[in-house]
Amino acid sequence: KLLNGSVGNHCSIRDHHIANHCSIRDHHIGITVGIRDHHIGITVGIRDHHIGITVV
């Protein structure tokens, strides 16, 4: 399913990025790869807190 690239395993055509998300209760781990922006990012979200590693 495509909904502005915000649901589960998705490919956002608008932003041209592919993201995989695993949600664990209030915790979620996301891996995103941006093709248009040419960046690879790893983001770990804990509740409202986010820890991110971005390589440009």
PDB file of N, CA and C in Angstrom:
ATOM      1  N   LYS A   1       0.837  -1.198   0.000  1.00  0.00           N
ATOM      2  CA  LYS A   1       0.000   0.000   0.000  1.00  0.00           C
ATOM      3  C   LYS A   1       0.877   1.254   0.000  1.00  0.00           C
ATOM      4  N   LEU A   2       0.410   2.268  -0.687  1.00  0.00           N
ATOM      5  CA  LEU A   2       1.154   3.523  -0.743  1.00  0.00           C
ATOM      6  C   LEU A   2       0.287   4.630  -0.157  1.00  0.00           C
ATOM      7  N   LEU A   3       0.755   5.234   0.914  1.00  0.00           N
ATOM      8  CA  LEU A   3       0.025   6.344   1.521  1.00  0.00           C
ATOM      9  C   LEU A   3       1.048   7.387   1.948  1.00  0.00           C
ATOM     10  N   ASN A   4       1.505   8.163   0.966  1.00  0.00           N
ATOM     11  CA  ASN A   4       2.553   9.153   1.222  1.00  0.00           C
ATOM     12  C   ASN A   4       3.776   8.482   1.834  1.00  0.00           C
ATOM     13  N   GLY A   5       3.949   7.207   1.541  1.00  0.00           N
ATOM     14  CA  GLY A   5       5.121   6.493   2.035  1.00  0.00           C
ATOM     15  C   GLY A   5       5.155   6.427   3.540  1.00  0.00           C
ATOM     16  N   SER A   6       4.050   6.010   4.173  1.00  0.00           N
ATOM     17  CA  SER A   6       4.023   6.049   5.629  1.00  0.00           C
ATOM     18  C   SER A   6       3.466   4.779   6.250  1.00  0.00           C
ATOM     19  N   VAL A   7       3.293   3.746   5.444  1.00  0.00           N
ATOM     20  CA  VAL A   7       2.669   2.536   5.982  1.00  0.00           C
ATOM     21  C   VAL A   7       3.590   1.334   5.826  1.00  0.00           C
ATOM     22  N   GLY A   8       3.911   0.718   6.936  1.00  0.00           N
ATOM     23  CA  GLY A   8       4.645  -0.553   6.943  1.00  0.00           C
ATOM     24  C   GLY A   8       5.845  -0.560   6.009  1.00  0.00           C
ATOM     25  N   ASN A   9       5.959  -1.624   5.222  1.00  0.00           N
ATOM     26  CA  ASN A   9       6.999  -1.701   4.200  1.00  0.00           C
ATOM     27  C   ASN A   9       6.481  -0.965   2.980  1.00  0.00           C
ATOM     28  N   HIS A  10       7.193   0.072   2.575  1.00  0.00           N
ATOM     29  CA  HIS A  10       6.639   0.890   1.518  1.00  0.00           C
ATOM     30  C   HIS A  10       7.714   1.495   0.638  1.00  0.00           C
ATOM     31  N   CYS A  11       7.298   1.900  -0.530  1.00  0.00           N
ATOM     32  CA  CYS A  11       8.157   2.664  -1.431  1.00  0.00           C
ATOM     33  C   CYS A  11       7.441   3.961  -1.737  1.00  0.00           C
ATOM     34  N   SER A  12       8.019   5.069  -1.287  1.00  0.00           N
ATOM     35  CA  SER A  12       7.407   6.362  -1.536  1.00  0.00           C
ATOM     36  C   SER A  12       7.834   6.866  -2.905  1.00  0.00           C
ATOM     37  N   ILE A  13       6.885   6.948  -3.810  1.00  0.00           N
ATOM     38  CA  ILE A  13       7.210   7.384  -5.165  1.00  0.00           C
ATOM     39  C   ILE A  13       7.457   8.886  -5.183  1.00  0.00           C
ATOM     40  N   ARG A  14       6.727   9.628  -4.364  1.00  0.00           N
ATOM     41  CA  ARG A  14       6.881  11.075  -4.336  1.00  0.00           C
ATOM     42  C   ARG A  14       8.294  11.440  -3.898  1.00  0.00           C
ATOM     43  N   ASP A  15       8.750  10.857  -2.798  1.00  0.00           N
ATOM     44  CA  ASP A  15      10.068  11.190  -2.263  1.00  0.00           C
ATOM     45  C   ASP A  15      11.152  10.284  -2.838  1.00  0.00           C
ATOM     46  N   HIS A  16      10.745   9.289  -3.605  1.00  0.00           N
ATOM     47  CA  HIS A  16      11.702   8.344  -4.187  1.00  0.00           C
ATOM     48  C   HIS A  16      12.573   7.715  -3.105  1.00  0.00           C
ATOM     49  N   HIS A  17      11.987   7.301  -2.002  1.00  0.00           N
ATOM     50  CA  HIS A  17      12.779   6.595  -1.011  1.00  0.00           C
ATOM     51  C   HIS A  17      12.056   5.337  -0.572  1.00  0.00           C
ATOM     52  N   ILE A  18      12.869   4.359  -0.216  1.00  0.00           N
ATOM     53  CA  ILE A  18      12.325   3.078   0.223  1.00  0.00           C
ATOM     54  C   ILE A  18      12.615   2.939   1.711  1.00  0.00           C
ATOM     55  N   ALA A  19      11.605   2.602   2.483  1.00  0.00           N
ATOM     56  CA  ALA A  19      11.810   2.484   3.919  1.00  0.00           C
ATOM     57  C   ALA A  19      11.204   1.194   4.443  1.00  0.00           C
ATOM     58  N   ASN A  20      11.932   0.540   5.331  1.00  0.00           N
ATOM     59  CA  ASN A  20      11.417  -0.638   6.022  1.00  0.00           C
ATOM     60  C   ASN A  20      11.261  -0.281   7.489  1.00  0.00           C
ATOM     61  N   HIS A  21      10.097  -0.589   8.053  1.00  0.00           N
ATOM     62  CA  HIS A  21       9.850  -0.254   9.440  1.00  0.00           C
ATOM     63  C   HIS A  21       9.411  -1.489  10.210  1.00  0.00           C
ATOM     64  N   CYS A  22       9.999  -1.680  11.392  1.00  0.00           N
ATOM     65  CA  CYS A  22       9.556  -2.732  12.304  1.00  0.00           C
ATOM     66  C   CYS A  22       9.097  -2.052  13.583  1.00  0.00           C
ATOM     67  N   SER A  23       7.824  -2.214  13.919  1.00  0.00           N
ATOM     68  CA  SER A  23       7.312  -1.558  15.112  1.00  0.00           C
ATOM     69  C   SER A  23       7.228  -2.553  16.255  1.00  0.00           C
ATOM     70  N   ILE A  24       7.752  -2.157  17.412  1.00  0.00           N
ATOM     71  CA  ILE A  24       7.700  -2.990  18.609  1.00  0.00           C
ATOM     72  C   ILE A  24       7.048  -2.157  19.703  1.00  0.00           C
ATOM     73  N   ARG A  25       5.781  -2.420  19.948  1.00  0.00           N
ATOM     74  CA  ARG A  25       5.012  -1.619  20.894  1.00  0.00           C
ATOM     75  C   ARG A  25       5.174  -0.150  20.541  1.00  0.00           C
ATOM     76  N   ASP A  26       5.709   0.651  21.457  1.00  0.00           N
ATOM     77  CA  ASP A  26       5.905   2.070  21.177  1.00  0.00           C
ATOM     78  C   ASP A  26       7.261   2.320  20.559  1.00  0.00           C
ATOM     79  N   HIS A  27       8.025   1.255  20.359  1.00  0.00           N
ATOM     80  CA  HIS A  27       9.361   1.391  19.804  1.00  0.00           C
ATOM     81  C   HIS A  27       9.325   1.016  18.331  1.00  0.00           C
ATOM     82  N   HIS A  28      10.108   1.728  17.517  1.00  0.00           N
ATOM     83  CA  HIS A  28      10.163   1.368  16.106  1.00  0.00           C
ATOM     84  C   HIS A  28      11.558   1.617  15.557  1.00  0.00           C
ATOM     85  N   ILE A  29      11.974   0.700  14.697  1.00  0.00           N
ATOM     86  CA  ILE A  29      13.278   0.790  14.059  1.00  0.00           C
ATOM     87  C   ILE A  29      13.050   0.945  12.563  1.00  0.00           C
ATOM     88  N   GLY A  30      13.639   1.962  11.986  1.00  0.00           N
ATOM     89  CA  GLY A  30      13.437   2.204  10.556  1.00  0.00           C
ATOM     90  C   GLY A  30      14.759   2.287   9.824  1.00  0.00           C
ATOM     91  N   ILE A  31      14.764   1.756   8.622  1.00  0.00           N
ATOM     92  CA  ILE A  31      15.919   1.886   7.745  1.00  0.00           C
ATOM     93  C   ILE A  31      15.436   2.543   6.464  1.00  0.00           C
ATOM     94  N   THR A  32      16.028   3.691   6.131  1.00  0.00           N
ATOM     95  CA  THR A  32      15.577   4.396   4.939  1.00  0.00           C
ATOM     96  C   THR A  32      16.724   4.637   3.980  1.00  0.00           C
ATOM     97  N   VAL A  33      16.419   4.505   2.723  1.00  0.00           N
ATOM     98  CA  VAL A  33      17.399   4.788   1.681  1.00  0.00           C
ATOM     99  C   VAL A  33      16.790   5.791   0.712  1.00  0.00           C
ATOM    100  N   GLY A  34      17.406   6.953   0.622  1.00  0.00           N
ATOM    101  CA  GLY A  34      16.902   7.989  -0.283  1.00  0.00           C
ATOM    102  C   GLY A  34      17.678   7.978  -1.584  1.00  0.00           C
ATOM    103  N   ILE A  35      16.965   7.778  -2.677  1.00  0.00           N
ATOM    104  CA  ILE A  35      17.640   7.723  -3.971  1.00  0.00           C
ATOM    105  C   ILE A  35      17.809   9.132  -4.533  1.00  0.00           C
ATOM    106  N   ARG A  36      16.763   9.943  -4.452  1.00  0.00           N
ATOM    107  CA  ARG A  36      16.836  11.290  -4.995  1.00  0.00           C
ATOM    108  C   ARG A  36      17.833  12.122  -4.199  1.00  0.00           C
ATOM    109  N   ASP A  37      17.771  12.020  -2.879  1.00  0.00           N
ATOM    110  CA  ASP A  37      18.649  12.814  -2.021  1.00  0.00           C
ATOM    111  C   ASP A  37      20.014  12.168  -1.875  1.00  0.00           C
ATOM    112  N   HIS A  38      20.176  10.968  -2.406  1.00  0.00           N
ATOM    113  CA  HIS A  38      21.452  10.262  -2.340  1.00  0.00           C
ATOM    114  C   HIS A  38      21.924  10.127  -0.893  1.00  0.00           C
ATOM    115  N   HIS A  39      21.050   9.729   0.009  1.00  0.00           N
ATOM    116  CA  HIS A  39      21.496   9.517   1.377  1.00  0.00           C
ATOM    117  C   HIS A  39      20.983   8.185   1.895  1.00  0.00           C
ATOM    118  N   ILE A  40      21.775   7.600   2.780  1.00  0.00           N
ATOM    119  CA  ILE A  40      21.373   6.366   3.448  1.00  0.00           C
ATOM    120  C   ILE A  40      21.223   6.690   4.926  1.00  0.00           C
ATOM    121  N   GLY A  41      20.081   6.406   5.490  1.00  0.00           N
ATOM    122  CA  GLY A  41      19.854   6.753   6.885  1.00  0.00           C
ATOM    123  C   GLY A  41      19.344   5.573   7.681  1.00  0.00           C
ATOM    124  N   ILE A  42      19.799   5.477   8.931  1.00  0.00           N
ATOM    125  CA  ILE A  42      19.287   4.475   9.862  1.00  0.00           C
ATOM    126  C   ILE A  42      18.714   5.230  11.054  1.00  0.00           C
ATOM    127  N   THR A  43      17.438   5.021  11.322  1.00  0.00           N
ATOM    128  CA  THR A  43      16.794   5.760  12.400  1.00  0.00           C
ATOM    129  C   THR A  43      16.153   4.796  13.391  1.00  0.00           C
ATOM    130  N   VAL A  44      16.434   5.016  14.657  1.00  0.00           N
ATOM    131  CA  VAL A  44      15.815   4.232  15.716  1.00  0.00           C
ATOM    132  C   VAL A  44      14.972   5.173  16.564  1.00  0.00           C
ATOM    133  N   GLY A  45      13.682   4.922  16.610  1.00  0.00           N
ATOM    134  CA  GLY A  45      12.785   5.786  17.374  1.00  0.00           C
ATOM    135  C   GLY A  45      12.324   5.084  18.642  1.00  0.00           C
ATOM    136  N   ILE A  46      12.476   5.737  19.772  1.00  0.00           N
ATOM    137  CA  ILE A  46      12.008   5.201  21.046  1.00  0.00           C
ATOM    138  C   ILE A  46      10.976   6.177  21.591  1.00  0.00           C
ATOM    139  N   ARG A  47       9.718   5.745  21.557  1.00  0.00           N
ATOM    140  CA  ARG A  47       8.613   6.629  21.911  1.00  0.00           C
ATOM    141  C   ARG A  47       8.727   7.892  21.082  1.00  0.00           C
ATOM    142  N   ASP A  48       8.869   9.037  21.714  1.00  0.00           N
ATOM    143  CA  ASP A  48       8.957  10.288  20.968  1.00  0.00           C
ATOM    144  C   ASP A  48      10.393  10.683  20.704  1.00  0.00           C
ATOM    145  N   HIS A  49      11.338   9.837  21.095  1.00  0.00           N
ATOM    146  CA  HIS A  49      12.741  10.154  20.920  1.00  0.00           C
ATOM    147  C   HIS A  49      13.273   9.453  19.678  1.00  0.00           C
ATOM    148  N   HIS A  50      14.193  10.104  18.974  1.00  0.00           N
ATOM    149  CA  HIS A  50      14.752   9.535  17.758  1.00  0.00           C
ATOM    150  C   HIS A  50      16.270   9.608  17.780  1.00  0.00           C
ATOM    151  N   ILE A  51      16.886   8.488  17.439  1.00  0.00           N
ATOM    152  CA  ILE A  51      18.334   8.451  17.273  1.00  0.00           C
ATOM    153  C   ILE A  51      18.594   8.121  15.814  1.00  0.00           C
ATOM    154  N   GLY A  52      19.343   8.955  15.136  1.00  0.00           N
ATOM    155  CA  GLY A  52      19.512   8.745  13.698  1.00  0.00           C
ATOM    156  C   GLY A  52      20.966   8.799  13.268  1.00  0.00           C
ATOM    157  N   ILE A  53      21.286   7.965  12.277  1.00  0.00           N
ATOM    158  CA  ILE A  53      22.602   7.993  11.653  1.00  0.00           C
ATOM    159  C   ILE A  53      22.378   8.222  10.163  1.00  0.00           C
ATOM    160  N   THR A  54      22.975   9.269   9.645  1.00  0.00           N
ATOM    161  CA  THR A  54      22.767   9.588   8.235  1.00  0.00           C
ATOM    162  C   THR A  54      24.097   9.690   7.513  1.00  0.00           C
ATOM    163  N   VAL A  55      24.173   9.016   6.379  1.00  0.00           N
ATOM    164  CA  VAL A  55      25.367   9.086   5.550  1.00  0.00           C
ATOM    165  C   VAL A  55      24.990   9.721   4.223  1.00  0.00           C
ATOM    166  N   VAL A  56      25.647  10.821   3.878  1.00  0.00           N
ATOM    167  CA  VAL A  56      25.337  11.506   2.629  1.00  0.00           C
ATOM    168  C   VAL A  56      26.418  11.190   1.611  1.00  0.00           C
TER     169      VAL A  56
END
